[in-house]
mmCIF file of C-alpha atoms and ligand atoms in Angstrom:
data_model
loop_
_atom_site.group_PDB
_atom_site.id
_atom_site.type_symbol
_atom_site.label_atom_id
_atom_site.label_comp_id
_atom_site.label_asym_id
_atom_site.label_seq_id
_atom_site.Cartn_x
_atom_site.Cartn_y
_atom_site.Cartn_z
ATOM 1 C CA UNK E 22 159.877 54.355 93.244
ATOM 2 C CA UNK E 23 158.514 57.824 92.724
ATOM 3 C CA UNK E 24 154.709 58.036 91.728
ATOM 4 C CA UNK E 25 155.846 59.112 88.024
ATOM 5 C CA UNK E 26 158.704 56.763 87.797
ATOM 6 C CA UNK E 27 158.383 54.873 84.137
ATOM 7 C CA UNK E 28 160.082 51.648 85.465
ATOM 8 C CA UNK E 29 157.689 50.898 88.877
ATOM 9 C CA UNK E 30 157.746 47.363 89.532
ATOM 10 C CA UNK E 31 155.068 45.113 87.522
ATOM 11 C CA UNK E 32 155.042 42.183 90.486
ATOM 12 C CA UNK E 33 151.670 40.312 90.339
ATOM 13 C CA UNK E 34 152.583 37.898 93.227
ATOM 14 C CA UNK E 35 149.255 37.843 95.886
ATOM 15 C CA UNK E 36 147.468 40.477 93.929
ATOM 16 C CA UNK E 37 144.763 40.866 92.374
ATOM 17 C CA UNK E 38 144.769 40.976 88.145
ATOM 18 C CA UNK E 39 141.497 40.881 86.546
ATOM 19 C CA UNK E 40 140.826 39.796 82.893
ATOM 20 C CA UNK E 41 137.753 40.958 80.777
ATOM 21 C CA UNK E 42 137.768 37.995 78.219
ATOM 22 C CA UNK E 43 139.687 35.255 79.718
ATOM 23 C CA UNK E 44 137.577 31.853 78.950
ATOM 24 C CA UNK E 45 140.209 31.406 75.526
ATOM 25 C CA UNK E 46 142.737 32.745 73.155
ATOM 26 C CA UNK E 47 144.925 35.942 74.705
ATOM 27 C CA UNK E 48 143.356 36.759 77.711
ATOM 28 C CA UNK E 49 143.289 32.610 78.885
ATOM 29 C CA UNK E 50 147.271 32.162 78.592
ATOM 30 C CA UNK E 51 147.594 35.942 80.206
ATOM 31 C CA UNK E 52 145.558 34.248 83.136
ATOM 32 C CA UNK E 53 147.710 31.313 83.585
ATOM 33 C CA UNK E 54 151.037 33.138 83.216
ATOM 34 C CA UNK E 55 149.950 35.418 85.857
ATOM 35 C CA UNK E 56 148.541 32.184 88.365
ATOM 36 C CA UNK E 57 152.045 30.829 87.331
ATOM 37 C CA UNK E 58 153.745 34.170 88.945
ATOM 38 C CA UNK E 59 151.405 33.584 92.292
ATOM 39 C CA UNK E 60 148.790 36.026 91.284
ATOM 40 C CA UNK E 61 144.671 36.054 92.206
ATOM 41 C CA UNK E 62 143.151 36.007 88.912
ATOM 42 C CA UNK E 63 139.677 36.864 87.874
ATOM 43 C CA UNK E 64 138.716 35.916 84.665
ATOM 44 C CA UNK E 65 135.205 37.072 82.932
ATOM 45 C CA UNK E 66 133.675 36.244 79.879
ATOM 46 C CA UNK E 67 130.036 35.230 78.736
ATOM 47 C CA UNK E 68 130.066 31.706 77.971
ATOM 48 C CA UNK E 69 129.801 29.845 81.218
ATOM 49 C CA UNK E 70 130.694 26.097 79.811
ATOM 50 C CA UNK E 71 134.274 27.838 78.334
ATOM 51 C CA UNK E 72 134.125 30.003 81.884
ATOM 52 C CA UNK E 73 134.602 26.317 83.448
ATOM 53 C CA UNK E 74 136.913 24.763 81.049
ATOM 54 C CA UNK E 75 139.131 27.651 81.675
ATOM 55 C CA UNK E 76 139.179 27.572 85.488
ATOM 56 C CA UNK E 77 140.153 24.137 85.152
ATOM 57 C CA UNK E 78 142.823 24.705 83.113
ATOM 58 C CA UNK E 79 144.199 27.604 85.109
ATOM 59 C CA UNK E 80 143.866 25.541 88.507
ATOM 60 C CA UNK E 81 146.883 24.005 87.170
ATOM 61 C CA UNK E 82 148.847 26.896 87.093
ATOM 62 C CA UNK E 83 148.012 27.514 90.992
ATOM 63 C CA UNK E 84 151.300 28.095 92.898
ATOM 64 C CA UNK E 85 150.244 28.234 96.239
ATOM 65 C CA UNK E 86 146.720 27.641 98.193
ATOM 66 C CA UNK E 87 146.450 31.097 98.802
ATOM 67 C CA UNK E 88 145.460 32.026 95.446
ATOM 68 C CA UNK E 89 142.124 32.789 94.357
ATOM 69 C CA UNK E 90 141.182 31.794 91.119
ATOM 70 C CA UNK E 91 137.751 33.114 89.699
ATOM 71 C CA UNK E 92 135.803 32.844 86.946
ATOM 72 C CA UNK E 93 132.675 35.044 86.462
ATOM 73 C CA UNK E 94 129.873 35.195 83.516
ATOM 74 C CA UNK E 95 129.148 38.428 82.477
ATOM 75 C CA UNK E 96 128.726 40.120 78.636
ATOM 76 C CA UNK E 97 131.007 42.784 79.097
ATOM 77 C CA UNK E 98 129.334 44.668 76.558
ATOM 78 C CA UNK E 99 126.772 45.590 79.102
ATOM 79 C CA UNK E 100 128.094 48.305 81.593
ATOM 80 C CA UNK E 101 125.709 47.634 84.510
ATOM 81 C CA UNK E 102 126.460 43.718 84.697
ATOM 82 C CA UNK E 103 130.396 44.583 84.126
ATOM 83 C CA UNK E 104 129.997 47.256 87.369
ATOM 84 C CA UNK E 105 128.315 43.904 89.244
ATOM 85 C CA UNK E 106 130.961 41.469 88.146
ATOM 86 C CA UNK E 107 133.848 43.746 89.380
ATOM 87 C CA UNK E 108 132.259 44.577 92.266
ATOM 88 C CA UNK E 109 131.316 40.670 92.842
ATOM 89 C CA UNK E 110 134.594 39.391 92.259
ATOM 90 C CA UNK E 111 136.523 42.051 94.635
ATOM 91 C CA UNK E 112 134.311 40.760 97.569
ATOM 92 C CA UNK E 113 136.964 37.673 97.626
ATOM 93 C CA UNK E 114 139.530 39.956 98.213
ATOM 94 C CA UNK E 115 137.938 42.439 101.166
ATOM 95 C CA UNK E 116 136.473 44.273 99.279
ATOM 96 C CA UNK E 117 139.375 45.789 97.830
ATOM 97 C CA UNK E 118 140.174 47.028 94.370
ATOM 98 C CA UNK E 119 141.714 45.557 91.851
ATOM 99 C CA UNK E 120 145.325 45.434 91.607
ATOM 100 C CA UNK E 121 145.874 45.692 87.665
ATOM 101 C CA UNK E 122 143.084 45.014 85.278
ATOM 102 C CA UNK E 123 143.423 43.995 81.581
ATOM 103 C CA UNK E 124 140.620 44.422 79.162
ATOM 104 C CA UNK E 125 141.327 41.167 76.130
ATOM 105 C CA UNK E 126 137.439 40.939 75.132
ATOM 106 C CA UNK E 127 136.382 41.101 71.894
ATOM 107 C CA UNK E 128 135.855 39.765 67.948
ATOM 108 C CA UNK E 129 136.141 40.507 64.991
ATOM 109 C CA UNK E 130 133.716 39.747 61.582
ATOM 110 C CA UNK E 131 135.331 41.062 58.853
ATOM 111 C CA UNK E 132 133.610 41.685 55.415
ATOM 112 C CA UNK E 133 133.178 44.212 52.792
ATOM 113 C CA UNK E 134 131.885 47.459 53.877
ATOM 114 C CA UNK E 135 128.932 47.610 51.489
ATOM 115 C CA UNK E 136 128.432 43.639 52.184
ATOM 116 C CA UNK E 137 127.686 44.619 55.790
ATOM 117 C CA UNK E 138 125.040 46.415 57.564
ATOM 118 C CA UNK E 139 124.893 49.562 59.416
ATOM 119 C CA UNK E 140 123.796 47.173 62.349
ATOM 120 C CA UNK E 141 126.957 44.878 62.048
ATOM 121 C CA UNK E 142 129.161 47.718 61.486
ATOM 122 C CA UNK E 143 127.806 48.706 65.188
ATOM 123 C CA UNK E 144 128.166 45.684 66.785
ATOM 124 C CA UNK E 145 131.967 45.567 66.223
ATOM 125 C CA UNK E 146 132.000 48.724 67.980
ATOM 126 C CA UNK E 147 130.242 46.444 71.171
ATOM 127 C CA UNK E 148 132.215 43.623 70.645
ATOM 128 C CA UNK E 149 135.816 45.839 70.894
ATOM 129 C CA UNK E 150 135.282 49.254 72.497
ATOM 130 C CA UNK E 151 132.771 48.813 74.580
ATOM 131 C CA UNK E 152 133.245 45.872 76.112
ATOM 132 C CA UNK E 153 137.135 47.182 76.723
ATOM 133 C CA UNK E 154 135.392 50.407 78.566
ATOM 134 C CA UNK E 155 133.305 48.299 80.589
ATOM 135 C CA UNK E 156 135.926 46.140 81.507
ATOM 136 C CA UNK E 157 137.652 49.375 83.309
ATOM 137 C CA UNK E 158 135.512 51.598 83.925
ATOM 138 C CA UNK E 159 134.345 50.700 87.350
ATOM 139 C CA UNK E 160 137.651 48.732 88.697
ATOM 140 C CA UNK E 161 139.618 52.003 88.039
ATOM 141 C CA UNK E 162 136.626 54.039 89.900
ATOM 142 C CA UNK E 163 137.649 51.321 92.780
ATOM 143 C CA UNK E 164 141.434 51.654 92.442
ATOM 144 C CA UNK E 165 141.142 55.305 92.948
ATOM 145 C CA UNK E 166 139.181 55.322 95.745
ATOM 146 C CA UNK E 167 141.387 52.962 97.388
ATOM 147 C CA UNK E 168 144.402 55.160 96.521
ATOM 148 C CA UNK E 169 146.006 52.194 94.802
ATOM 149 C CA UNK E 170 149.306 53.894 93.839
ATOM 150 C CA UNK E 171 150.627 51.096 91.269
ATOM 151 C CA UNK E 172 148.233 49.729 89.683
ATOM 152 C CA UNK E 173 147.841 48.908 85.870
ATOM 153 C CA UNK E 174 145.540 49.563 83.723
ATOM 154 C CA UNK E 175 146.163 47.380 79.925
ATOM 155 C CA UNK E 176 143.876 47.991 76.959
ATOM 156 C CA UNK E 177 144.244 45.198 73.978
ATOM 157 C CA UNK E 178 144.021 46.898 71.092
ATOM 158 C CA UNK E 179 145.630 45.730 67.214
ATOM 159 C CA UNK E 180 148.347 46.884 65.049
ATOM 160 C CA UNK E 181 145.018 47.602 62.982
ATOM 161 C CA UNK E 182 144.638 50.544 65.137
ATOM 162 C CA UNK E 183 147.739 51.386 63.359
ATOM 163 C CA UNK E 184 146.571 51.432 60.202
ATOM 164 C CA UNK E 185 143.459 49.837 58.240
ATOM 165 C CA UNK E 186 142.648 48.058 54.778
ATOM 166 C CA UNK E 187 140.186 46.389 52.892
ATOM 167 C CA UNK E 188 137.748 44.031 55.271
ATOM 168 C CA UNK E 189 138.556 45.715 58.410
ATOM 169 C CA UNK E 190 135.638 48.802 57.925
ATOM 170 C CA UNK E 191 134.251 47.076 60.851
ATOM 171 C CA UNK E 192 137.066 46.355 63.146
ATOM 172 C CA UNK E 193 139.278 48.852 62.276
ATOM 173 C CA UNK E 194 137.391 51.556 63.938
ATOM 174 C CA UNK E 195 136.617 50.056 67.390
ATOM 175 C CA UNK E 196 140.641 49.358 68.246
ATOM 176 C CA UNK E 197 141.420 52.914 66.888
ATOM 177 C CA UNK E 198 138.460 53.827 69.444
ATOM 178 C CA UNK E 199 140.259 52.063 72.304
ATOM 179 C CA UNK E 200 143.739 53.202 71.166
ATOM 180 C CA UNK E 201 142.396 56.738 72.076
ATOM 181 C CA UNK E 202 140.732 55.905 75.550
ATOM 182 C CA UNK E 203 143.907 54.655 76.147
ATOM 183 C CA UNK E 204 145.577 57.857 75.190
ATOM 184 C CA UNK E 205 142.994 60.330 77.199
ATOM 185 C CA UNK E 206 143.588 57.373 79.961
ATOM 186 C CA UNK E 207 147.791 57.358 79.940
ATOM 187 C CA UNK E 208 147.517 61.146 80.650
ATOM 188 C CA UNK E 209 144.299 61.514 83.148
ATOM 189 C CA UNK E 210 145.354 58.710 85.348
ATOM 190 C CA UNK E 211 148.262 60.091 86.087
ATOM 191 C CA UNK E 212 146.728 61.605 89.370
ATOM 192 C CA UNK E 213 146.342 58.410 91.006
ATOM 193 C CA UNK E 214 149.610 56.796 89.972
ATOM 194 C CA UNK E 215 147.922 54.154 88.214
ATOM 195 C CA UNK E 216 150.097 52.883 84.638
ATOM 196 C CA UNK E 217 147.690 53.001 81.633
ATOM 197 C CA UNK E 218 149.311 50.342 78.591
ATOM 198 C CA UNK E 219 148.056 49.900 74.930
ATOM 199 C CA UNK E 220 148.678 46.705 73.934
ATOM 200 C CA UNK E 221 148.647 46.371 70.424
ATOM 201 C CA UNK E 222 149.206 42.789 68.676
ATOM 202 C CA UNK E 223 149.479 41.264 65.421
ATOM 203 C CA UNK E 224 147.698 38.077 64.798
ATOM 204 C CA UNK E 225 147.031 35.595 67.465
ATOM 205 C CA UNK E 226 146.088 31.916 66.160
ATOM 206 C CA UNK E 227 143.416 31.912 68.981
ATOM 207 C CA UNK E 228 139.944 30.186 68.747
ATOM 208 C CA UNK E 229 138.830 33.731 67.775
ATOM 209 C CA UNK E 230 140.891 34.128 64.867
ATOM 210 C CA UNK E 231 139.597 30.414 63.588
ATOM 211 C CA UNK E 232 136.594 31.488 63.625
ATOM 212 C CA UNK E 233 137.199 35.383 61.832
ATOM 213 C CA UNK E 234 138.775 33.420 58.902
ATOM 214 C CA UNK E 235 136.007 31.709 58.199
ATOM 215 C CA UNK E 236 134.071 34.699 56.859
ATOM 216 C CA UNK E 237 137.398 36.974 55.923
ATOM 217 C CA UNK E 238 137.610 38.004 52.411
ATOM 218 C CA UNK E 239 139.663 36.536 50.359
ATOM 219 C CA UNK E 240 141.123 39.702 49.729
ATOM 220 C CA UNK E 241 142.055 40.643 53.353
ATOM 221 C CA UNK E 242 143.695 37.234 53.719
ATOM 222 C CA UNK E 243 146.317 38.230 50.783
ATOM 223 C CA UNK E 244 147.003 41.593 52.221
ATOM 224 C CA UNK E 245 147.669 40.364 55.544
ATOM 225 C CA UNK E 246 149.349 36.728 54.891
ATOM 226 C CA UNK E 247 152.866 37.701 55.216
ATOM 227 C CA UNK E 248 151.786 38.273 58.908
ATOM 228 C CA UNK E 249 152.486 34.805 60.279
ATOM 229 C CA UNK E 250 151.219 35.014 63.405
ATOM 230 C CA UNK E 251 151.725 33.619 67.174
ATOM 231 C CA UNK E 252 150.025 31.645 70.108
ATOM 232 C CA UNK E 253 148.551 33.170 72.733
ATOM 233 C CA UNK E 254 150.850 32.216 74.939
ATOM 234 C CA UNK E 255 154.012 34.102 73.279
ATOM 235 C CA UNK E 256 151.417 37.245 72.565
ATOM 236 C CA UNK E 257 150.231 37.127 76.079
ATOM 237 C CA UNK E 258 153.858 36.744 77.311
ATOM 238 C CA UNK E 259 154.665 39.685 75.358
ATOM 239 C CA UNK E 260 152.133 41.212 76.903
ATOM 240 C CA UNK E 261 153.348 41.350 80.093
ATOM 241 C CA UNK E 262 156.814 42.053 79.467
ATOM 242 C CA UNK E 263 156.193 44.968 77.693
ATOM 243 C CA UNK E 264 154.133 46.308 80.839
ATOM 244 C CA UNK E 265 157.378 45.491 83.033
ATOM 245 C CA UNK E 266 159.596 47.365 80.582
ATOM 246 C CA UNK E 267 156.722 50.461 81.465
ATOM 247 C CA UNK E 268 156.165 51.013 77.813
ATOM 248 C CA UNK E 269 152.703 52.701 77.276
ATOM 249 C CA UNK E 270 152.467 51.758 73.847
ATOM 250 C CA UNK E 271 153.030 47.929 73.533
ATOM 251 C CA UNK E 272 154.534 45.895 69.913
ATOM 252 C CA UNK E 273 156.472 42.928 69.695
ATOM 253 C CA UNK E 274 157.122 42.217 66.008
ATOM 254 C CA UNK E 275 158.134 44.307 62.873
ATOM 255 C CA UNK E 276 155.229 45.424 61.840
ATOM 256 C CA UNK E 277 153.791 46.338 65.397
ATOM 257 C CA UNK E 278 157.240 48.274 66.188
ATOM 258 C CA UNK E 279 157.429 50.246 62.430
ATOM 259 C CA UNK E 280 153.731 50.926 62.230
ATOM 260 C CA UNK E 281 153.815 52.466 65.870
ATOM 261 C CA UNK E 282 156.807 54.583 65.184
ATOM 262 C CA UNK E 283 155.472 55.602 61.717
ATOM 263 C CA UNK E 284 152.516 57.136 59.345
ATOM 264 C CA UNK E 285 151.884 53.173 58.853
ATOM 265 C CA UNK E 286 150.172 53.336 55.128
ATOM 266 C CA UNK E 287 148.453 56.525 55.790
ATOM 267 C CA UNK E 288 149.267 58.223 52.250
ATOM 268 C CA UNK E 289 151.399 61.924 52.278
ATOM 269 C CA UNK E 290 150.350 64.908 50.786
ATOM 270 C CA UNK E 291 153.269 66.251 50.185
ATOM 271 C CA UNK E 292 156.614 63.838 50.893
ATOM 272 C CA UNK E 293 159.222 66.956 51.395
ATOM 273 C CA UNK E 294 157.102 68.806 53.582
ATOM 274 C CA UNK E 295 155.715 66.140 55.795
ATOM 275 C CA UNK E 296 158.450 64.702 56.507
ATOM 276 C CA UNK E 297 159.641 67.721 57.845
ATOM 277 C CA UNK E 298 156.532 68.079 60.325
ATOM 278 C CA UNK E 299 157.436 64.655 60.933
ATOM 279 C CA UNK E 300 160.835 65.636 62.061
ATOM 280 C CA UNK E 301 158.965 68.478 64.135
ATOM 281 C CA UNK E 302 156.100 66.632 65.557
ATOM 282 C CA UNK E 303 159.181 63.735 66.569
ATOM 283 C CA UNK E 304 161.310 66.561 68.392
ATOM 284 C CA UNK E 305 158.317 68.879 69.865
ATOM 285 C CA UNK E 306 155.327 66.339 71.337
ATOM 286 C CA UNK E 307 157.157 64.672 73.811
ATOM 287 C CA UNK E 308 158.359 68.017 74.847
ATOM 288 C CA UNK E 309 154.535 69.926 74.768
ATOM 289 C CA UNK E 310 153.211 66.508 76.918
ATOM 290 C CA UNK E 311 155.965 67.288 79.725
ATOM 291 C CA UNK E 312 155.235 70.635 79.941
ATOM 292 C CA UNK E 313 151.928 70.888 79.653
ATOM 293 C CA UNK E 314 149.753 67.580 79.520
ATOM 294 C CA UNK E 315 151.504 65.703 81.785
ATOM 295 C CA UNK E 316 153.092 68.590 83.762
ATOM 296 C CA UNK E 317 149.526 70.132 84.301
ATOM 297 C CA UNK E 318 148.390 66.930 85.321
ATOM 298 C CA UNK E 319 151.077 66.037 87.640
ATOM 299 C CA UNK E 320 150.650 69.442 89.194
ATOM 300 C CA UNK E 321 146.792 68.356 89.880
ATOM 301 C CA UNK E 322 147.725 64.817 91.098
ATOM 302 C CA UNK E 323 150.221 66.752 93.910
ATOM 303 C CA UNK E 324 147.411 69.205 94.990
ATOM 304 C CA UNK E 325 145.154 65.963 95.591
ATOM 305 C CA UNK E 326 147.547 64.120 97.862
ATOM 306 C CA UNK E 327 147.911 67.194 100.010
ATOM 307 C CA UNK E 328 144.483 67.401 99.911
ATOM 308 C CA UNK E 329 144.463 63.595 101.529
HETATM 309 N N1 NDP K 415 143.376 37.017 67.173
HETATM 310 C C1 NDP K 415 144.026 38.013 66.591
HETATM 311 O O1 NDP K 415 144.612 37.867 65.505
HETATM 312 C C2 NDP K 415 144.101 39.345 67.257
HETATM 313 C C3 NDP K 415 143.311 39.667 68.341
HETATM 314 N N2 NDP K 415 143.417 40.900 68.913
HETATM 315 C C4 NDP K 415 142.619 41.249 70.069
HETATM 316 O O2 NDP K 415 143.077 40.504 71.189
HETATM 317 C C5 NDP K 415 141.990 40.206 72.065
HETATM 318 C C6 NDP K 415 141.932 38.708 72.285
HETATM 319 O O3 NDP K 415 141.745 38.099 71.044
HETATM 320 P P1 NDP K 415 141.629 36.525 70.866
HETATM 321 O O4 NDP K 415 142.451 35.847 71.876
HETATM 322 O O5 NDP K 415 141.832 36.276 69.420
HETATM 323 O O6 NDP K 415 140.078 36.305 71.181
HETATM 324 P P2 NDP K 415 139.191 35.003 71.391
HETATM 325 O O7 NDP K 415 137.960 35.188 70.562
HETATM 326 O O8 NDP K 415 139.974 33.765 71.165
HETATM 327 O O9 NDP K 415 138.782 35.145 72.929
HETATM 328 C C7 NDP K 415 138.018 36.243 73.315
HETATM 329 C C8 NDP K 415 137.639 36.144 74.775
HETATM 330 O O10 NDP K 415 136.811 37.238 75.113
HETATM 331 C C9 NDP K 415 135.550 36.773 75.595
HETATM 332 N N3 NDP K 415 134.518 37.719 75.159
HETATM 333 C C10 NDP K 415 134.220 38.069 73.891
HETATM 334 N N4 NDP K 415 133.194 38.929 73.886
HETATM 335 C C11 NDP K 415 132.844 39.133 75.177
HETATM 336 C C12 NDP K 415 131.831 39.900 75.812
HETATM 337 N N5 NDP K 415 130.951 40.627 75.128
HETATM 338 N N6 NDP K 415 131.767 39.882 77.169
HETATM 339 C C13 NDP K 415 132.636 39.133 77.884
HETATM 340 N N7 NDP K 415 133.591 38.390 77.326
HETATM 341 C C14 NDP K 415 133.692 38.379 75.995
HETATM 342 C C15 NDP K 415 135.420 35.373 75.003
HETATM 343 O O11 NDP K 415 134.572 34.516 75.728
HETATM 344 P P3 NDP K 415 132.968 34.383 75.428
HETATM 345 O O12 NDP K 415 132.827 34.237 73.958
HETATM 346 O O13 NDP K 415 132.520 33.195 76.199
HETATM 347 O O14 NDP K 415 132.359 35.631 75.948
HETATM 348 C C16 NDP K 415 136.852 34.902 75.113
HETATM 349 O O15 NDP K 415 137.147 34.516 76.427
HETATM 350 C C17 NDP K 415 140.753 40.804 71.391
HETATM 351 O O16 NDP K 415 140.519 42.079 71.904
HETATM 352 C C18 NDP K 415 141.156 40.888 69.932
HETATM 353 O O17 NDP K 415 140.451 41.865 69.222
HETATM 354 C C19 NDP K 415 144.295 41.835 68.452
HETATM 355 C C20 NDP K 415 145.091 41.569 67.404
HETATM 356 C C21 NDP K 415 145.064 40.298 66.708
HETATM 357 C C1 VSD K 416 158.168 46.602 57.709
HETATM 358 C C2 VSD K 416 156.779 46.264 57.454
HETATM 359 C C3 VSD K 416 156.573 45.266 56.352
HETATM 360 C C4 VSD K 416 155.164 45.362 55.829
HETATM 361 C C5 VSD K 416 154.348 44.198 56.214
HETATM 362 C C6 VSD K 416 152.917 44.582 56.425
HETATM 363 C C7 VSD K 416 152.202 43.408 57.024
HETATM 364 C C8 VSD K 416 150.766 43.681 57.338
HETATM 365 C C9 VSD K 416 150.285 42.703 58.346
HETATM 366 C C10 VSD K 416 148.913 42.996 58.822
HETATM 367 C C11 VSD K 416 148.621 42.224 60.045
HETATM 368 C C12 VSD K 416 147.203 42.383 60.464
HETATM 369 C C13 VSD K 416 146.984 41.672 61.751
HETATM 370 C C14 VSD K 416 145.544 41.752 62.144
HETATM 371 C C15 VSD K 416 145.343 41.358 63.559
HETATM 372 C C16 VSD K 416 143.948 41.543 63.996
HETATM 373 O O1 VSD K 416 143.667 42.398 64.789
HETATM 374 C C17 VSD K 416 142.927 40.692 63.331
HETATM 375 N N1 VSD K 416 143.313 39.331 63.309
HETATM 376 C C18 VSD K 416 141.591 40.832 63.969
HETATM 377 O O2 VSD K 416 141.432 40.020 65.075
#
């Protein structure tokens, strides 16, 4: 498969996939479906007593007794101790990099924007963004130094990140945030062959979602009800086959698939017009990021591997 190729193989068996946020919800049934494909998975998280409970439960996904299974405690929110953990859990494996690395921390509170502090507001940006940059930042510093050619990079984002409504002021903005580091990410990677995905759900009936509906507006449940939701395990299955299809940009329902392919419930200025830009933008993008983006970038990545 060429370094560019959109269909490399995703094959997890005896490598290494680390999970920021895998103690529960998402990230937990992404860790067992991998152990249940022969992969060594490292799961983080903060809370050491769900940390355990998890590594129990993914034990008994273990195909072989090859397979390392780890579970370290670290707040991902804080970049130095998410460098550590990395770094600590790659020592099992030589030293090496790891193989593909999904970032599935985070929260959400919803509320009312003038119901919630500047401080709050903030946190959300912690609890989603950064802990999703942490997550990467220094495994993919350690995949390109180890010239890791196929690696995979997947950011969870939200079809909020799509578009936004009442009670998500403070959620809304932190998966947008990530939706763009995945876009800068797609594009810069590039030069070390490494897959960047943005995976973008709908709701998840995790333990995390139990506990956002207990302080979600009234409101906000109304608007969003007719969303009905899945288990982890067929969002984190979705997951991964939308990484083996190659697609960058990753939906699995309705609403994921039309919001991604459309201005979602951003209003139009002017219907006529903008739909023609539409039609323009549609056509001329994808053509602008081969020539230039991508081609520039591709152009780099070959001057570096002569350079090796
Ligand atoms: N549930 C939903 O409806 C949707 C969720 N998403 C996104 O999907 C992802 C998974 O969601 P979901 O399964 O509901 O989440 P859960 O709350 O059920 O699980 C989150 C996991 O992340 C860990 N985590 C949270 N904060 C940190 C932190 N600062 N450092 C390290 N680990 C952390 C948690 O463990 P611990 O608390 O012990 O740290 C837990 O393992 C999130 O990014 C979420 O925003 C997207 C769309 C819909
Ligand atoms: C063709 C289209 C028909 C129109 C239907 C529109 C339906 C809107 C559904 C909104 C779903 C919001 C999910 C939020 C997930 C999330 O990220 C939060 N749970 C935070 O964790």
């Amino acid at each position: 498969m060429g370094l560019f190729s959109r269909s490399k193989r995703f094959d997890v068996a005896g490598k290494h996939c680390y999970i920021g946020g895998g103690s529960e919800g998402l990230g937990l049934s992404l860790a067992c479906q991998l152990a249940d494909r022969g992969a060594h998975v490292t799961i983080v998280s903060r809370n050491q007593a769900k940390l355990d409970k998890a590594l129990a439960e993914l034990e008994t996904h273990r195909q072989a007794a090859s397979q390392v299974l780890q579970a370290h405690a670290c707040d991902l929110t804080n970049p130095a101790a998410a460098a550590e953990t990395v770094r600590a859990a790659c020592k099992a494996h030589a030293s090496s990099s790891p193989d593909h690395i999904f970032a599935c921390a985070g929260g959400s509170v919803p509320g009312l924007f003038t119901e919630t502090s500047a401080e709050e507001h903030w946190k959300c940006m912690e609890w989603n963004f950064r802990t999703c940059l942490n997550t990467v930042h220094e495994g993919i510093k350690l995949m390109k130094e180890d010239g890791k050619r196929d690696g995979r990079v997947v950011l969870t984002s939200s079809v909020l990140a799509y578009m936004s409504f009442i009670g998500y002021s403070t959620y809304s903005p932190s998966k947008y945030a990530i939706r763009g580091l995945a876009e800068a990410l797609r594009n810069e990677l590039m030069l070390y062959g490494i897959s960047v995905h943005l995976f973008a759900p709908a709701t998840i009936h995790s333990p995390g979602f139990d506990r956002e509906q207990q302080v979600k507006p009234e409101v906000t449940k109304k608007i969003e009800g007719v969303d009905e939701g899945n288990s982890p395990d067929y969002v984190a299955k979705q997951m991964i086959k939308g990484v083996e299809r190659g697609d960058f940009a990753i939906t699995y329902e309705l609403v994921g698939n039309a919001l991604r392919n459309s201005r979602g419930i951003t209003p139009r200025n002017n219907l006529h017009l903008e739909f023609l830009y539409a039609f323009i933008g549609t056509l001329i993008f994808p053509i602008w990021r081969w020539l230039s983006a991508d081609g520039e970038v591709k152009k780099m990545a070959k001057q570096l591997q002569q350079k090796q």
